[in-house]
XYZ file of C-alpha atoms in Angstrom:
604
model
C -0.073 0.140 -0.105
C 2.490 3.005 0.426
C 4.808 1.909 -2.499
C 1.286 2.471 -4.379
C 0.748 5.680 -2.737
C 4.506 6.528 -3.360
C 3.069 5.857 -7.005
C 0.738 8.000 -7.464
C 1.679 10.888 -5.848
C 4.944 10.623 -7.887
C 2.595 11.162 -10.754
C 0.865 13.710 -9.361
C 4.228 15.408 -8.507
C 5.151 14.824 -12.681
C 1.723 16.181 -13.868
C 2.295 19.356 -12.272
C 5.643 19.618 -13.465
C 4.519 19.095 -17.367
C 1.702 21.621 -17.276
C 3.792 24.720 -14.902
C 6.448 24.355 -18.086
C 3.747 24.583 -20.996
C 2.631 27.929 -22.629
C 0.391 29.670 -24.296
C 0.841 32.996 -25.453
C 0.268 35.999 -28.460
C 3.032 36.968 -30.262
C 3.393 40.494 -29.821
C 1.707 42.232 -32.909
C 3.215 45.130 -34.754
C 1.526 48.377 -35.968
C 0.012 47.569 -39.221
C -0.895 50.104 -41.910
C -4.569 50.469 -43.521
C -5.054 47.775 -46.188
C -2.511 45.600 -45.041
C -2.840 42.155 -44.489
C -1.055 40.787 -41.031
C -0.419 37.547 -38.464
C -1.960 37.504 -36.066
C 0.784 33.740 -34.041
C -0.114 32.283 -30.731
C 1.916 30.178 -29.726
C 1.487 27.166 -27.515
C 4.746 25.192 -25.853
C 5.579 22.226 -24.908
C 1.808 20.679 -25.583
C -0.796 19.739 -27.841
C -3.733 21.459 -28.596
C -6.165 21.781 -30.525
C -6.372 25.504 -32.918
C -7.748 28.122 -30.745
C -10.918 30.056 -32.150
C -10.284 32.920 -34.272
C -10.360 36.590 -31.976
C -12.617 38.999 -33.931
C -10.460 42.106 -34.144
C -12.115 45.280 -34.842
C -11.834 47.320 -37.515
C -10.052 44.312 -39.291
C -11.626 41.512 -41.431
C -10.426 37.595 -40.486
C -8.891 36.316 -44.355
C -7.879 32.708 -43.090
C -6.211 31.116 -40.852
C -5.277 29.326 -38.522
C -2.813 28.193 -40.412
C -0.221 25.702 -37.676
C 3.233 25.103 -37.887
C 5.541 23.415 -35.549
C 9.453 23.887 -34.251
C 11.387 21.782 -32.095
C 14.654 21.799 -30.185
C 17.175 20.252 -28.268
C 19.798 20.801 -26.882
C 22.615 18.943 -24.702
C 24.223 20.775 -21.912
C 27.395 20.204 -19.279
C 26.035 15.766 -20.742
C 22.209 17.267 -19.553
C 19.684 16.462 -22.606
C 17.151 18.766 -22.887
C 14.263 19.035 -25.663
C 11.209 21.640 -26.037
C 8.481 22.074 -28.674
C 6.100 24.428 -30.501
C 2.562 25.432 -32.112
C 2.600 28.336 -33.970
C -1.063 29.203 -34.491
C -1.138 31.885 -37.840
C -4.486 34.201 -37.919
C -4.920 36.138 -41.496
C -6.743 39.761 -40.956
C -6.311 42.523 -43.532
C -6.205 45.877 -41.909
C -9.163 48.175 -42.218
C -10.040 50.828 -40.019
C -7.491 52.955 -38.656
C -7.357 52.621 -34.768
C -6.324 51.179 -31.652
C -7.115 47.086 -31.964
C -7.923 45.463 -28.269
C -6.366 41.236 -28.898
C -8.914 39.526 -26.103
C -7.975 36.338 -24.475
C -7.512 33.423 -26.635
C -8.004 30.063 -24.734
C -7.176 26.594 -25.366
C -7.644 23.171 -23.901
C -4.334 21.698 -23.385
C -4.101 17.656 -21.163
C -6.912 18.576 -19.375
C -6.024 22.081 -18.187
C -7.124 25.826 -19.938
C -4.408 28.277 -21.485
C -4.984 31.752 -21.750
C -3.286 33.945 -23.492
C -2.834 37.613 -22.312
C -4.624 40.540 -23.999
C -2.586 42.775 -26.183
C -3.046 45.956 -28.406
C -1.881 47.559 -31.693
C -2.473 50.469 -33.991
C -3.252 50.323 -37.691
C -2.155 53.533 -39.330
C -4.096 55.427 -42.139
C -2.278 55.270 -45.557
C 0.035 58.114 -46.101
C -1.278 61.517 -47.598
C -0.147 63.202 -50.625
C 3.501 64.787 -49.351
C 4.212 68.267 -50.828
C 6.619 67.374 -53.647
C 3.695 64.992 -54.965
C 0.947 68.036 -54.995
C 3.489 69.861 -57.224
C 3.549 67.698 -59.275
C 7.511 66.041 -58.664
C 8.294 62.224 -58.150
C 5.440 60.064 -56.056
C 6.368 59.766 -52.274
C 7.772 56.146 -51.203
C 6.424 54.294 -49.357
C 7.542 52.341 -45.719
C 5.311 49.638 -46.216
C 6.432 49.127 -49.865
C 9.875 48.404 -51.080
C 8.681 48.942 -54.645
C 7.881 52.825 -54.085
C 11.385 53.229 -52.913
C 13.028 53.714 -56.587
C 16.362 55.576 -57.315
C 16.248 59.527 -56.857
C 16.520 62.511 -54.054
C 15.116 62.080 -50.653
C 13.095 64.572 -48.900
C 12.992 65.749 -45.646
C 9.649 64.066 -45.246
C 11.644 60.462 -45.913
C 14.389 60.711 -43.857
C 14.490 62.857 -40.359
C 16.212 62.497 -36.667
C 13.617 64.339 -34.806
C 14.527 65.031 -30.981
C 11.259 65.777 -28.131
C 10.630 66.206 -25.194
C 7.824 64.721 -22.885
C 6.216 67.192 -21.756
C 6.202 71.266 -23.600
C 6.563 72.689 -20.090
C 8.060 71.564 -16.548
C 9.750 73.770 -13.234
C 13.536 73.332 -12.935
C 14.435 70.302 -11.555
C 11.451 68.683 -12.309
C 12.251 65.395 -14.858
C 11.555 65.118 -18.438
C 12.172 62.678 -20.854
C 14.268 63.657 -24.039
C 14.152 61.336 -27.002
C 16.141 61.522 -30.286
C 14.541 58.849 -33.218
C 15.342 58.108 -36.731
C 11.941 58.113 -39.043
C 12.648 56.674 -42.641
C 10.961 55.039 -45.153
C 13.782 53.026 -46.617
C 16.153 50.093 -44.928
C 18.997 51.875 -43.279
C 22.629 50.552 -43.120
C 25.101 52.527 -42.247
C 24.469 55.365 -39.526
C 27.391 57.888 -38.135
C 26.630 61.213 -36.121
C 29.062 63.716 -36.775
C 27.542 65.921 -34.880
C 25.949 65.019 -31.293
C 22.874 67.391 -30.230
C 24.059 68.941 -26.953
C 21.666 69.502 -23.339
C 23.402 72.666 -21.995
C 21.686 74.062 -18.891
C 20.282 70.040 -18.148
C 21.348 67.436 -15.234
C 21.577 64.194 -17.648
C 20.338 60.581 -17.382
C 20.682 58.413 -19.797
C 18.027 55.537 -20.338
C 18.130 52.301 -21.678
C 16.965 51.499 -25.234
C 16.873 48.807 -27.410
C 17.346 48.596 -31.041
C 13.125 47.466 -32.452
C 11.831 48.811 -34.750
C 8.436 50.267 -35.140
C 6.127 51.743 -37.729
C 4.962 54.828 -36.573
C 2.196 57.290 -38.107
C 3.587 61.113 -38.359
C 2.505 64.121 -40.032
C 0.803 61.987 -42.143
C 3.255 59.450 -43.453
C 3.940 56.099 -42.169
C 7.820 55.953 -41.081
C 10.186 52.645 -40.097
C 11.054 53.878 -36.464
C 14.036 53.017 -34.101
C 15.405 55.193 -30.737
C 19.088 55.782 -30.998
C 19.129 57.949 -27.480
C 16.424 58.295 -24.369
C 17.909 61.081 -21.736
C 16.317 61.689 -18.133
C 16.908 65.595 -18.066
C 17.043 67.814 -15.254
C 16.315 71.353 -15.666
C 18.658 73.563 -13.832
C 17.429 77.253 -14.538
C 14.065 78.611 -15.850
C 13.543 80.071 -19.393
C 13.512 78.885 -22.704
C 16.149 76.070 -23.411
C 17.426 74.917 -26.813
C 19.034 71.881 -28.281
C 21.090 72.548 -30.879
C 20.425 70.062 -33.621
C 22.771 67.726 -34.460
C 23.744 66.154 -37.959
C 24.372 62.463 -39.402
C 25.469 61.231 -42.108
C 23.455 57.739 -43.115
C 23.586 55.119 -46.100
C 20.252 54.121 -47.390
C 18.949 51.444 -49.992
C 16.882 52.340 -52.869
C 15.499 49.530 -55.078
C 15.526 50.029 -59.012
C 13.846 47.164 -61.512
C 15.746 45.039 -63.308
C 14.432 43.767 -66.239
C 15.785 40.047 -66.804
C 13.156 39.191 -69.903
C 10.588 36.735 -68.367
C 10.555 38.858 -65.584
C 11.434 41.597 -64.107
C 13.442 42.253 -60.289
C 14.444 44.752 -57.548
C 18.557 45.413 -57.080
C 19.242 47.570 -53.813
C 21.496 50.579 -54.552
C 23.126 52.260 -51.048
C 22.521 56.242 -51.089
C 24.635 57.955 -48.805
C 22.863 61.206 -47.522
C 23.828 63.638 -44.671
C 20.760 64.835 -42.376
C 20.234 67.551 -39.290
C 17.892 66.875 -36.088
C 15.640 69.403 -35.784
C 16.360 72.192 -32.755
C 14.058 70.781 -29.700
C 12.832 74.038 -27.056
C 11.119 73.010 -23.626
C 10.065 76.000 -20.977
C 10.693 75.601 -17.901
C 9.104 77.336 -15.426
C 11.122 79.033 -12.122
C 9.822 77.822 -8.736
C 7.514 80.232 -7.265
C 9.114 82.887 -4.994
C 9.457 83.673 -2.272
C 11.000 80.321 -1.544
C 10.785 78.597 2.303
C 14.010 79.366 5.170
C 15.066 75.506 4.893
C 14.308 74.930 0.904
C 17.240 73.501 -0.884
C 15.998 72.520 -4.378
C 14.392 69.394 -3.312
C 11.159 69.264 -6.242
C 9.209 66.029 -6.880
C 7.269 63.781 -4.108
C 8.586 62.718 -0.972
C 9.354 61.325 2.903
C 11.232 61.926 5.630
C 12.237 60.196 8.735
C 14.831 59.825 11.574
C 16.642 57.000 13.527
C 18.989 56.614 16.090
C 20.958 53.205 16.267
C 21.802 52.211 18.802
C 18.955 54.298 20.661
C 20.924 54.198 24.281
C 23.513 56.265 24.533
C 26.596 56.660 26.856
C 29.260 58.911 27.297
C 31.995 57.759 24.728
C 30.334 56.020 22.866
C 29.473 56.439 19.386
C 25.811 56.312 18.655
C 24.320 56.978 14.475
C 21.447 59.819 12.885
C 19.795 58.205 10.620
C 18.216 60.903 8.283
C 16.137 59.359 5.372
C 14.396 60.578 2.586
C 12.083 58.547 0.466
C 10.077 59.715 -2.741
C 10.153 60.260 -6.041
C 12.423 63.097 -8.147
C 15.456 64.848 -8.304
C 17.061 62.202 -5.588
C 19.936 61.985 -6.049
C 20.896 65.852 -6.174
C 19.016 66.314 -2.344
C 21.731 68.176 -0.314
C 22.386 67.053 2.797
C 19.973 68.583 6.297
C 21.324 70.871 8.491
C 20.567 69.039 11.448
C 21.891 70.615 14.772
C 22.425 68.499 17.463
C 23.063 69.818 21.375
C 25.619 71.213 23.345
C 27.586 68.288 25.121
C 27.195 65.673 22.029
C 29.835 65.382 19.561
C 28.807 65.666 15.914
C 31.482 64.043 12.899
C 31.299 64.708 9.009
C 28.260 62.645 7.926
C 28.499 59.794 5.851
C 25.628 60.478 2.434
C 23.901 57.005 0.884
C 21.944 57.093 -2.391
C 20.321 54.360 -4.217
C 18.147 55.637 -6.625
C 16.446 53.852 -9.129
C 14.486 54.770 -13.062
C 10.688 54.169 -12.994
C 7.632 55.008 -14.652
C 9.277 53.798 -17.982
C 12.301 55.805 -17.399
C 10.335 59.199 -16.909
C 11.442 59.776 -13.109
C 13.514 58.636 -10.635
C 12.777 57.089 -6.998
C 14.751 55.854 -4.096
C 16.246 57.046 -0.965
C 19.038 59.810 0.215
C 20.414 58.847 3.535
C 22.622 61.177 5.809
C 24.240 59.735 8.236
C 25.845 61.239 11.483
C 27.808 59.468 13.714
C 27.393 61.350 17.266
C 29.438 60.743 20.370
C 28.085 62.354 23.864
C 30.304 64.223 26.277
C 27.989 64.737 29.062
C 25.140 62.617 31.125
C 22.087 63.872 31.238
C 19.082 64.076 28.481
C 19.084 65.515 25.633
C 16.822 66.146 22.320
C 17.531 66.147 18.987
C 15.444 68.666 16.801
C 13.877 66.909 14.113
C 14.672 69.443 10.678
C 11.719 68.889 8.571
C 12.416 68.456 4.641
C 10.713 70.949 2.629
C 10.056 70.547 -1.458
C 8.054 71.308 -3.817
C 5.410 69.557 -5.939
C 5.097 69.828 -9.219
C 1.640 68.418 -9.635
C 0.234 70.955 -6.538
C 2.608 74.447 -7.899
C 3.268 73.819 -4.278
C 5.599 73.591 -1.617
C 5.241 71.228 0.752
C 6.212 70.075 3.987
C 7.816 66.359 5.252
C 7.504 65.997 8.873
C 10.544 65.080 11.541
C 9.743 64.403 14.916
C 12.039 66.059 17.904
C 13.924 63.083 19.560
C 14.459 63.070 22.846
C 17.505 60.866 23.986
C 19.133 59.785 27.472
C 23.026 59.717 27.666
C 24.181 57.226 30.538
C 27.990 57.251 32.153
C 30.345 55.217 30.032
C 32.346 52.855 31.086
C 36.029 54.763 31.759
C 39.666 53.477 31.238
C 40.880 51.208 33.607
C 43.472 53.033 36.203
C 46.777 51.678 35.675
C 48.339 49.388 38.360
C 51.635 48.853 40.110
C 53.928 46.534 38.111
C 54.374 43.326 39.903
C 56.076 40.417 40.211
C 56.705 38.592 36.536
C 56.818 34.998 37.087
C 59.965 33.694 36.334
C 58.541 31.553 33.472
C 57.979 33.746 31.355
C 61.166 34.237 28.638
C 59.753 36.764 26.304
C 58.781 39.944 28.364
C 61.772 41.556 30.527
C 60.457 43.096 34.067
C 61.059 47.174 33.547
C 63.594 47.880 36.150
C 63.718 51.817 37.200
C 67.050 53.708 38.157
C 67.069 56.471 40.574
C 67.515 60.354 39.421
C 70.719 60.272 40.149
C 71.569 57.989 38.277
C 69.252 59.372 35.223
C 71.213 62.348 35.645
C 74.836 61.190 35.328
C 73.995 58.821 32.257
C 72.504 60.884 30.022
C 73.401 61.564 26.761
C 72.681 63.846 24.157
C 71.198 63.253 21.182
C 72.148 67.289 19.250
C 76.403 65.872 19.580
C 75.387 62.824 18.036
C 76.843 62.109 14.220
C 73.728 60.161 12.845
C 71.803 63.924 13.837
C 73.401 66.181 11.621
C 73.315 63.382 8.398
C 69.735 62.507 8.846
C 68.887 66.092 8.585
C 71.178 66.048 5.763
C 69.279 63.105 4.213
C 66.213 64.869 4.642
C 67.320 67.294 2.927
C 68.603 65.490 -0.229
C 65.011 64.104 -0.429
C 62.972 67.229 -0.389
C 65.118 68.289 -2.880
C 64.874 65.370 -5.181
C 60.857 65.643 -4.641
C 60.462 68.858 -5.815
C 62.588 67.878 -9.060
C 61.054 65.188 -9.219
C 57.553 67.392 -8.866
C 58.227 70.366 -11.181
C 59.216 67.821 -13.823
C 55.511 65.310 -13.348
C 53.835 69.290 -13.460
C 56.011 69.515 -16.654
C 54.565 66.595 -18.047
C 50.886 66.825 -16.797
C 50.723 70.193 -19.505
C 52.080 68.667 -21.970
C 48.730 67.660 -23.262
C 49.200 66.658 -26.290
C 52.382 64.464 -25.900
C 51.089 62.360 -22.989
C 48.148 61.972 -25.309
C 50.810 60.116 -27.889
C 52.603 58.752 -25.429
C 49.367 56.311 -23.899
C 47.704 56.371 -28.014
C 48.829 53.014 -28.557
C 48.717 51.301 -25.333
C 44.699 52.008 -24.574
C 44.700 51.232 -28.595
C 46.129 47.680 -27.769
C 43.804 47.200 -24.532
C 40.455 48.063 -26.467
C 41.803 45.539 -28.934
C 42.678 42.972 -26.825
C 38.331 43.830 -25.216
C 37.321 43.210 -28.848
C 39.539 39.941 -29.288
C 37.307 38.827 -26.187
C 33.880 39.599 -26.944
C 34.790 38.118 -30.548
C 35.693 34.773 -29.119
C 32.608 35.144 -26.157
C 30.548 35.608 -29.966
C 28.944 38.835 -28.537
C 28.833 40.665 -31.850
C 27.100 44.456 -30.230
C 30.062 44.414 -27.396
C 32.473 43.534 -30.305
C 32.008 46.235 -32.467
C 31.679 49.198 -29.800
C 35.013 48.133 -29.372
C 36.389 48.447 -32.034
C 34.636 51.654 -33.097
C 35.932 53.655 -29.190
C 39.723 51.456 -29.901
C 39.437 53.436 -34.233
C 38.244 56.564 -33.214
C 39.878 56.848 -28.874
C 42.933 56.095 -31.288
C 42.764 59.169 -33.975
C 41.710 61.703 -31.662
C 44.831 60.764 -28.952
C 47.382 59.870 -31.687
C 46.130 62.997 -34.725
C 44.807 65.403 -31.349
C 41.588 65.211 -33.401
C 38.511 66.028 -30.629
C 35.560 63.654 -30.587
C 33.543 66.080 -31.973
C 35.199 66.616 -35.046
C 35.814 62.665 -35.502
C 33.873 62.705 -39.270
C 35.175 60.600 -42.384
C 36.193 63.329 -44.028
C 37.947 65.071 -41.076
C 39.156 61.794 -40.384
C 40.918 60.943 -43.889
C 41.867 64.180 -44.370
C 44.117 64.251 -41.756
C 46.055 61.283 -42.294
C 46.256 61.565 -45.484
C 48.474 64.359 -43.884
C 49.959 62.487 -40.969
C 51.251 60.834 -44.048
C 49.136 57.522 -44.326
C 49.213 56.371 -47.285
C 45.288 56.256 -48.745
C 44.955 52.944 -49.361
C 45.262 52.078 -45.061
C 43.062 55.612 -44.996
C 40.008 53.855 -46.482
C 40.545 50.404 -45.157
C 40.022 52.936 -41.820
C 37.243 54.520 -42.662
C 35.754 50.933 -44.068
C 35.924 49.578 -40.666
C 34.139 52.478 -38.738
C 31.682 52.162 -41.764
C 31.111 48.186 -40.968
C 30.943 49.286 -37.463
C 28.215 51.716 -37.264
C 26.621 49.697 -39.977
C 26.597 46.995 -37.593
C 23.846 48.720 -35.318
C 21.366 47.984 -38.314
C 22.112 44.811 -39.738
C 22.822 42.687 -36.400
C 23.725 39.626 -37.912
C 27.588 38.495 -38.739
C 29.185 35.478 -39.152
C 32.353 34.775 -37.670
C 34.429 35.196 -40.701
C 33.494 39.303 -40.890
C 34.134 39.835 -37.576
C 37.633 38.471 -37.937
C 38.464 40.122 -40.834
C 37.125 43.600 -39.261
C 39.719 43.152 -36.205
C 41.809 42.434 -38.086
C 41.848 45.296 -40.401
C 41.567 47.062 -37.156
C 44.880 45.339 -35.889
C 46.650 46.143 -39.119
C 45.253 49.901 -39.913
C 46.721 50.309 -36.269
C 50.305 48.738 -37.108
C 49.732 50.692 -40.323
C 49.903 54.264 -38.166
C 52.388 53.780 -35.931
C 55.061 52.788 -38.596
C 54.328 55.817 -39.955
C 55.840 57.549 -36.528
C 58.596 55.431 -36.876
C 59.864 55.828 -40.740
């Protein structure tokens, strides 16, 4: 009987593990243009079920489905084999009406249990409106969703643009706002090289993580493929109209030329290089209301404050820590230490600040804690009170100054342990050999045995040695100052070493098959080396400027072309994530060879 129960229990456990491994989910849908067909895909992992019913989507017409496809995978890791399978159920729809489409839950029955997908939504974008150039009878505008319209020709400002935008049009000083730099394109991009980056003057900046995923968006009556280049969480430091200057970008796009092959026609890709600039975005920053209350130190957001003492029982000459903690959301990273005043009779030391801040709200704000620890040591016995310092901040939602109260803290100080009095020397056990008895001598003997160090030779010799060391330190320090002043010489001296270090990082990334880290390390190695070697500011590292400086330096044109080609390949890698090991190894070899060629120019 016990064995039978054990078998039943094991069967239940295995069934539970099998059920937990099964998943049914909707593959996240993407935006689609009105009139286009699209597929809605549901994926069942590690299970079998009858196809689900097609969900009804507002503004869409079901054309057919479901179409079923199966995928099986097996892998062996550390001698352990594991396998998984998945079934995709695809429904094909036609997008009829522009707007937001809500995808409801879809359920399937799998091994006696019901699995449900989560709800999702996507956009049906309206078709392109006629552009200004098309209205004037010029060449028809290309469409992002139709490569046959992307024929060779001029690229207008409506076909490719880089746009800087703010999440809000108006904010207060120190109120967070998100700036986004996004590219809008109707063409595929193979190379993207910023030549001049926008400058966010008047802001404190926190760079936010971005993904390289593209999405279809409708902007100014046109549909574009979009990708976020950079996102920044900004804290304006002054009031007025703050303007972000435009950036410049060298971009290589792909256009398609129709080729007649006799019985059929096909498209041939043709690359075209263009230069474009982003817009100059402006933000209205409102000044904080006047008069500002006493004790306000620039905190903007929503906060709470508290204080604690550890340990609470205090004794004289024993240290405790008084912690003042601010929690909340806002410019938590840039707060100031509170001006806590301690009673007379309690010594306070330099406070220590600890900040723990995280990006929240999808990157639109920062929250966390700002803690200041004061080490205090009471010197007197008695009852004292540490006055609570209220934390005053400005709440941009209410437009008013608010106060987070901190209660006064009464403390009682007891007498602490005092140092033990000195005791007279007692007899030492003769069995102890490593401690010798201190033998006192009388004052008369001490007076006759005095020897003055002033008359010793080593005394004056020590002075001479100290003087020589001082002179050597002065000489070395003056030499160090001269070397520090020679900025160009220091950059030239370390250029090769820094480049070699970054190439080692690239080599490690190549062996680890980390493509993104590899291309980032190669770009950093080449640009940093050229900037230091040729004394070119980072803001002037353009393709033409690099080629001109290298030619003037004496590098052959063939080597210059190789270096420019490597930089273009690294920039293009952001938009073409698939790369073979042979391509990566070739890029690494070219980068190493061209750095060695530049070093050889110096030797001759």
